[in-house]
XYZ file of C-alpha atoms in Angstrom:
449
model
C 36.894 -103.938 -48.266
C 40.682 -104.249 -48.089
C 41.807 -106.208 -51.164
C 45.285 -107.444 -52.074
C 45.834 -108.180 -55.766
C 48.667 -110.607 -56.530
C 50.366 -110.231 -59.914
C 51.458 -107.188 -61.902
C 50.750 -107.856 -65.579
C 48.109 -106.594 -67.956
C 45.459 -108.901 -66.526
C 46.065 -107.516 -63.038
C 45.949 -103.910 -64.278
C 42.558 -104.712 -65.849
C 41.357 -106.438 -62.661
C 42.451 -103.492 -60.525
C 40.762 -101.031 -62.838
C 37.511 -103.022 -62.693
C 37.666 -103.366 -58.895
C 38.021 -99.593 -58.550
C 35.620 -98.629 -61.357
C 32.753 -100.837 -60.132
C 33.144 -100.076 -56.421
C 30.445 -97.988 -54.736
C 29.308 -96.813 -51.316
C 27.894 -100.249 -50.507
C 30.955 -102.091 -51.839
C 33.988 -99.828 -51.346
C 37.460 -101.105 -52.222
C 40.775 -100.240 -50.582
C 43.269 -101.799 -52.965
C 46.844 -102.995 -52.452
C 48.778 -104.106 -55.522
C 52.081 -105.731 -56.415
C 54.753 -103.257 -57.457
C 56.377 -103.442 -60.868
C 53.714 -102.127 -63.260
C 53.584 -98.312 -63.530
C 49.959 -98.338 -64.694
C 48.783 -100.716 -61.983
C 50.589 -98.796 -59.241
C 48.356 -95.744 -59.774
C 45.276 -97.718 -58.641
C 46.319 -98.688 -55.110
C 49.079 -98.881 -52.520
C 51.929 -100.838 -54.085
C 54.193 -103.330 -52.349
C 57.179 -105.316 -53.566
C 56.865 -109.036 -52.885
C 57.409 -112.383 -54.584
C 54.059 -113.610 -55.885
C 55.079 -117.269 -55.855
C 56.184 -117.230 -52.186
C 53.105 -118.126 -50.089
C 54.689 -116.942 -46.834
C 55.446 -113.490 -48.276
C 51.905 -113.037 -49.579
C 50.412 -114.245 -46.293
C 52.618 -111.950 -44.205
C 51.644 -108.945 -46.303
C 47.945 -109.793 -46.089
C 48.151 -110.146 -42.300
C 50.160 -106.959 -41.837
C 47.586 -104.852 -43.672
C 44.385 -106.482 -42.435
C 43.466 -107.706 -45.903
C 39.921 -109.095 -46.176
C 40.244 -110.624 -49.665
C 43.228 -111.717 -51.731
C 42.736 -111.953 -55.498
C 45.412 -114.003 -57.254
C 45.824 -113.048 -60.905
C 48.453 -115.361 -62.474
C 48.525 -119.134 -62.456
C 52.058 -119.627 -61.080
C 51.284 -118.366 -57.530
C 48.238 -120.641 -57.420
C 50.294 -123.671 -58.413
C 52.865 -122.623 -55.791
C 50.220 -122.812 -53.047
C 49.472 -119.166 -52.267
C 45.756 -119.890 -51.870
C 46.506 -122.850 -49.578
C 48.474 -120.647 -47.176
C 45.833 -117.918 -47.099
C 42.934 -120.313 -46.613
C 44.772 -122.079 -43.791
C 45.153 -118.693 -42.083
C 41.460 -117.883 -42.518
C 41.922 -115.169 -45.160
C 39.468 -115.422 -48.085
C 41.255 -115.998 -51.380
C 39.861 -115.799 -54.887
C 41.820 -118.565 -56.547
C 42.096 -122.353 -56.262
C 44.403 -124.403 -54.064
C 47.494 -125.932 -55.630
C 45.725 -129.290 -56.009
C 42.755 -127.703 -57.777
C 45.076 -125.548 -59.903
C 46.286 -128.739 -61.582
C 43.387 -128.188 -64.001
C 45.765 -125.754 -65.691
C 49.134 -126.966 -64.446
C 48.688 -130.392 -66.063
C 46.881 -130.919 -69.345
C 46.717 -134.658 -68.679
C 45.131 -134.092 -65.257
C 42.509 -131.852 -66.872
C 41.772 -134.565 -69.431
C 41.250 -137.078 -66.609
C 38.829 -134.761 -64.819
C 36.925 -134.079 -68.028
C 36.611 -137.818 -68.640
C 35.210 -138.319 -65.144
C 32.819 -135.406 -65.559
C 31.619 -136.434 -69.017
C 32.869 -133.207 -70.568
C 33.384 -133.323 -74.339
C 36.934 -132.583 -75.443
C 39.410 -133.675 -78.091
C 40.656 -137.272 -78.103
C 44.199 -137.216 -76.764
C 47.300 -139.169 -75.758
C 49.683 -138.247 -72.951
C 53.213 -139.097 -74.110
C 56.470 -139.370 -72.165
C 58.831 -140.427 -74.946
C 59.184 -139.864 -78.667
C 58.007 -143.374 -79.586
C 54.681 -142.608 -77.911
C 54.585 -139.230 -79.668
C 55.066 -140.810 -83.099
C 52.382 -143.398 -82.376
C 49.970 -140.620 -81.387
C 50.736 -138.699 -84.589
C 49.975 -141.787 -86.661
C 46.762 -142.474 -84.778
C 45.368 -138.912 -84.889
C 46.765 -137.607 -88.166
C 47.303 -133.986 -89.214
C 46.978 -131.199 -88.323
C 49.057 -132.102 -85.287
C 48.141 -130.474 -81.960
C 51.015 -130.658 -79.460
C 50.599 -129.277 -75.933
C 53.163 -129.039 -73.183
C 51.651 -130.878 -70.218
C 52.973 -128.224 -67.801
C 52.496 -124.467 -67.466
C 53.803 -122.568 -70.478
C 52.393 -119.034 -70.081
C 49.960 -119.521 -72.941
C 52.677 -120.444 -75.437
C 53.017 -124.197 -74.972
C 50.827 -125.213 -77.921
C 51.854 -125.914 -81.509
C 49.284 -126.645 -84.222
C 50.833 -127.614 -87.551
C 50.624 -129.885 -90.597
C 54.421 -130.175 -90.512
C 55.265 -133.349 -88.602
C 58.884 -132.318 -88.071
C 57.798 -129.029 -86.475
C 55.357 -130.963 -84.297
C 58.045 -133.481 -83.299
C 60.495 -130.686 -82.439
C 58.007 -129.072 -80.051
C 57.181 -132.414 -78.468
C 60.869 -133.168 -77.989
C 61.500 -129.806 -76.305
C 58.657 -130.497 -73.855
C 59.975 -133.986 -73.077
C 63.503 -132.724 -72.401
C 62.312 -131.002 -69.220
C 62.637 -133.060 -66.021
C 59.492 -135.184 -65.693
C 58.416 -133.724 -69.027
C 55.271 -134.903 -70.739
C 53.321 -133.800 -73.774
C 49.684 -134.139 -74.793
C 48.936 -134.942 -78.445
C 45.305 -134.457 -79.383
C 42.811 -134.270 -82.211
C 42.456 -130.967 -84.023
C 39.177 -129.198 -83.219
C 37.594 -127.242 -86.058
C 35.427 -124.150 -85.704
C 35.868 -120.769 -83.997
C 37.101 -120.609 -80.410
C 35.306 -118.891 -77.518
C 36.519 -118.013 -74.030
C 33.993 -118.211 -71.200
C 34.983 -117.235 -67.653
C 33.025 -118.861 -64.824
C 33.159 -117.765 -61.186
C 33.137 -120.808 -58.890
C 32.829 -121.203 -55.109
C 33.373 -124.946 -54.916
C 29.708 -125.672 -55.553
C 28.019 -122.935 -57.580
C 28.974 -121.597 -61.015
C 28.243 -118.085 -62.297
C 29.220 -117.358 -65.922
C 30.518 -114.035 -67.141
C 30.038 -112.878 -70.742
C 31.902 -114.696 -73.533
C 34.826 -113.246 -75.439
C 37.092 -114.295 -78.271
C 40.839 -113.789 -78.383
C 43.387 -113.989 -81.191
C 46.354 -116.217 -80.392
C 48.491 -116.101 -83.525
C 51.092 -113.346 -83.831
C 50.160 -112.224 -87.328
C 47.136 -111.149 -89.344
C 44.831 -113.848 -90.713
C 46.049 -116.171 -87.945
C 49.564 -116.439 -89.324
C 52.733 -116.921 -87.324
C 53.377 -118.608 -83.972
C 51.044 -118.845 -80.995
C 51.310 -116.055 -78.433
C 49.730 -115.257 -75.097
C 47.043 -113.382 -77.059
C 47.163 -110.405 -79.442
C 43.685 -108.994 -78.880
C 40.114 -109.786 -77.933
C 36.541 -108.565 -78.159
C 33.163 -108.949 -76.468
C 30.266 -109.487 -77.073
C 30.232 -112.071 -79.884
C 27.348 -111.064 -82.173
C 27.489 -114.390 -84.029
C 27.212 -116.629 -80.953
C 23.802 -117.982 -79.997
C 22.707 -116.834 -76.523
C 22.001 -120.420 -75.469
C 25.677 -121.375 -75.700
C 26.574 -119.821 -72.316
C 23.841 -121.758 -70.523
C 24.866 -124.922 -72.347
C 28.527 -124.526 -71.347
C 27.593 -124.079 -67.693
C 25.332 -127.139 -67.847
C 27.634 -129.466 -69.755
C 31.155 -128.202 -68.980
C 31.642 -125.910 -65.992
C 29.185 -127.358 -63.483
C 30.155 -131.012 -64.145
C 33.825 -130.060 -63.765
C 33.203 -128.290 -60.456
C 31.174 -131.291 -59.282
C 33.975 -133.675 -60.258
C 36.574 -131.605 -58.425
C 34.407 -131.606 -55.303
C 34.126 -135.403 -55.463
C 37.934 -135.558 -55.540
C 38.004 -133.513 -52.295
C 39.718 -130.683 -54.162
C 36.869 -128.153 -54.481
C 37.459 -125.571 -57.177
C 37.226 -121.971 -55.955
C 38.081 -119.081 -58.222
C 37.905 -118.517 -61.965
C 37.421 -121.484 -64.297
C 38.446 -120.362 -67.764
C 36.728 -122.555 -70.341
C 38.521 -122.398 -73.672
C 36.000 -123.779 -76.153
C 35.823 -124.772 -79.802
C 32.479 -124.375 -81.558
C 32.982 -127.444 -83.747
C 30.758 -128.982 -86.400
C 30.079 -131.777 -83.890
C 29.217 -129.532 -80.949
C 30.957 -127.661 -78.136
C 34.353 -129.089 -77.235
C 36.770 -127.979 -74.506
C 40.142 -126.914 -75.872
C 41.643 -126.204 -72.455
C 40.952 -125.127 -68.895
C 42.767 -122.326 -67.123
C 42.351 -121.495 -63.454
C 42.511 -117.697 -63.632
C 41.255 -114.800 -65.700
C 42.530 -114.960 -69.275
C 44.662 -112.249 -70.814
C 43.673 -110.302 -72.944
C 40.014 -111.377 -72.610
C 39.829 -109.917 -69.085
C 40.422 -106.465 -70.546
C 37.192 -106.604 -72.572
C 34.990 -108.766 -70.326
C 35.480 -106.646 -67.202
C 35.136 -103.422 -69.183
C 31.497 -104.426 -69.755
C 30.768 -105.265 -66.090
C 28.374 -102.831 -64.382
C 27.985 -104.496 -60.966
C 30.628 -104.497 -58.181
C 33.411 -106.941 -59.019
C 34.575 -107.139 -55.403
C 31.188 -108.498 -54.297
C 31.378 -111.322 -56.832
C 34.976 -112.277 -56.071
C 34.424 -112.233 -52.304
C 31.296 -114.368 -52.669
C 33.238 -116.934 -54.703
C 36.023 -116.988 -52.117
C 33.588 -117.480 -49.240
C 31.200 -120.003 -50.775
C 28.267 -117.608 -51.107
C 27.867 -117.095 -54.861
C 24.243 -118.247 -54.635
C 23.519 -115.374 -52.240
C 24.623 -112.402 -54.366
C 22.874 -110.795 -57.351
C 23.864 -112.015 -60.798
C 26.413 -109.777 -62.540
C 24.986 -106.934 -64.604
C 26.440 -106.116 -68.011
C 26.602 -103.097 -70.271
C 25.238 -103.545 -73.778
C 28.356 -101.758 -75.028
C 31.079 -103.662 -76.856
C 34.767 -103.662 -75.963
C 37.771 -104.439 -78.164
C 41.410 -104.617 -77.106
C 44.478 -104.597 -79.355
C 47.837 -105.737 -77.979
C 50.917 -103.684 -78.846
C 53.911 -106.017 -78.604
C 57.686 -105.628 -78.542
C 59.819 -106.435 -81.545
C 60.606 -110.142 -81.657
C 57.626 -111.251 -79.572
C 56.691 -114.100 -78.982
C 60.395 -114.884 -79.240
C 63.155 -112.925 -77.469
C 61.852 -109.364 -77.226
C 63.560 -106.054 -78.015
C 62.940 -103.968 -74.883
C 64.044 -100.720 -73.226
C 62.537 -98.314 -75.767
C 60.620 -95.186 -74.769
C 56.829 -95.354 -75.118
C 55.049 -92.167 -76.164
C 51.447 -91.210 -76.845
C 49.502 -93.027 -74.113
C 48.155 -89.708 -72.856
C 47.000 -88.799 -76.362
C 45.209 -92.124 -76.735
C 43.456 -91.842 -73.390
C 42.332 -88.302 -74.212
C 39.995 -89.818 -76.811
C 36.601 -90.647 -75.227
C 36.009 -94.383 -75.017
C 39.687 -95.386 -74.955
C 41.877 -96.541 -72.076
C 45.264 -98.223 -72.050
C 46.217 -101.210 -69.906
C 49.926 -101.594 -69.193
C 51.286 -105.126 -69.339
C 55.043 -105.025 -69.974
C 56.250 -101.556 -69.015
C 58.687 -100.013 -66.554
C 60.187 -96.629 -65.785
C 63.778 -95.487 -66.119
C 65.559 -92.175 -65.629
C 67.646 -90.720 -68.463
C 69.902 -87.720 -68.956
C 69.162 -85.061 -71.616
C 71.437 -87.087 -73.921
C 69.344 -90.216 -73.342
C 71.844 -92.042 -71.146
C 70.511 -94.140 -68.267
C 71.167 -92.426 -64.904
C 70.138 -93.139 -61.289
C 66.725 -91.925 -60.145
C 66.887 -88.438 -58.604
C 69.895 -87.389 -60.695
C 68.822 -83.785 -60.908
C 66.327 -81.486 -62.621
C 67.703 -82.112 -66.107
C 67.132 -85.850 -65.887
C 63.702 -87.153 -66.777
C 61.736 -90.315 -66.084
C 60.417 -92.150 -69.127
C 58.158 -95.157 -69.680
C 59.767 -98.020 -71.598
C 58.738 -101.428 -72.884
C 60.034 -104.213 -70.647
C 58.141 -107.325 -71.783
C 56.748 -109.119 -74.809
C 53.179 -107.882 -74.665
C 53.493 -104.229 -73.698
C 50.120 -102.456 -73.886
C 46.449 -103.309 -74.328
C 44.569 -100.496 -76.038
C 40.880 -100.866 -75.191
C 38.028 -99.234 -77.089
C 34.461 -99.198 -75.784
C 31.465 -98.193 -77.886
C 27.914 -99.204 -78.760
C 28.964 -101.838 -81.336
C 31.932 -104.118 -81.940
C 32.731 -102.252 -85.139
C 32.756 -98.874 -83.358
C 34.797 -100.211 -80.435
C 37.276 -101.716 -82.880
C 37.671 -98.386 -84.668
C 38.325 -96.665 -81.338
C 40.917 -99.226 -80.256
C 42.874 -98.811 -83.487
C 42.604 -95.026 -83.253
C 44.247 -95.351 -79.854
C 46.979 -97.580 -81.274
C 47.804 -94.872 -83.829
C 48.598 -92.399 -81.057
C 51.174 -94.627 -79.348
C 54.645 -95.589 -80.505
C 57.839 -97.316 -79.403
C 60.683 -98.802 -81.406
C 60.023 -102.273 -82.788
C 56.315 -102.266 -81.892
C 53.998 -104.621 -83.770
C 50.311 -105.498 -83.546
C 47.651 -107.307 -85.497
C 45.440 -105.200 -87.753
C 42.501 -107.632 -87.850
C 41.352 -107.951 -84.231
C 37.554 -108.269 -83.958
C 36.991 -108.610 -87.707
C 35.642 -112.149 -87.406
C 31.977 -111.459 -86.557
C 31.296 -110.114 -90.044
C 33.124 -113.027 -91.672
C 31.493 -115.887 -89.783
C 28.304 -117.720 -90.621
C 25.804 -116.104 -88.234
C 24.220 -119.479 -87.545
C 27.369 -120.759 -85.816
C 26.534 -122.005 -82.340
C 22.779 -121.990 -82.850
C 22.461 -125.747 -82.607
C 25.575 -126.718 -80.654
C 24.805 -129.462 -78.154
C 26.992 -132.176 -76.671
């Protein structure tokens, strides 16, 4: 099957790797990818295009006889890429722009959850600072402040400091048509559950847990995610079935009733609270870095599942099959991340890390440049003495993934891989996937809405 993958970050590198790794004679994959990620470009034919321009994506898909387009990031979905493809009769894994509002607008998602009877935090949508202050007084601390619009995973502030909370709210409101959602704090560990949806049916993948704070012990600011692991040994098996029954399926049903059927990946961000399962947020695409560990455990062809979701036939394909192995990923980030990042430094040691059995490296924020023997930047093709090097070019640079029989063994592998790699300013958390041993093993065993 000819597949075009839109997006060129770490999530897309992981998706491409899974599409290729799980393909077989019955489900072959001929992959085209978006240029701009040196790791991703090795897995298919690469093309330069603007992901958020529906006409460009459609033209490329038509020109190459693409049979399935998989949209990785949320911005192209909000921009209407899926709408253009669907109108042209090309299957697309990803929701229309109307359905993508589940992520693009926190207040819209809250409305849908209310209609569907999905349990979530009590919240207020505010459009001025007087409303913000009233919400703070009503809900109390800790204050949870969420940008109503897309914020690349970094639009949330959780703090006891009311001035910090007010500052974030004010920055969100300063944007044209800005709005902010203030909501109750949800206690308990968080879980990410990806659900494939075809507008009617829901098929869950395996749960994962990611680590959002920049520093160890959940210190520092929120990030796009500093690491993840799967499976979750402490989570009761019945939780996945319960989330499908009480969260994902009702949401898909509600979207269908609105005449905006949801097709693609419904990311359910969940809190395992003392009062039961509560939705923290919805996203409309694979999460990053959870994708890196969830898809590493997939044994059945990913392309078959994604095509079935895009064509409304999820109920006609076999359920996904999973390895019993565990996977852990550790994010290596640039200096300064999640603030302004220090980029342009040479990355070394990826080959050494990948030489260790059970380790692979996903590239997220990398690029190539050509330098002279003295290290000066020169044009590509400058002669035999010049060399091409890999450099960091984004905030989150690499995902080092370890796979082994247990979470503990996979974690050890991931950190062994991290040791082999270096670039100036690099930082990472040292406590990814340590939570299972620290949590009460009964968590989730009696969680019902």
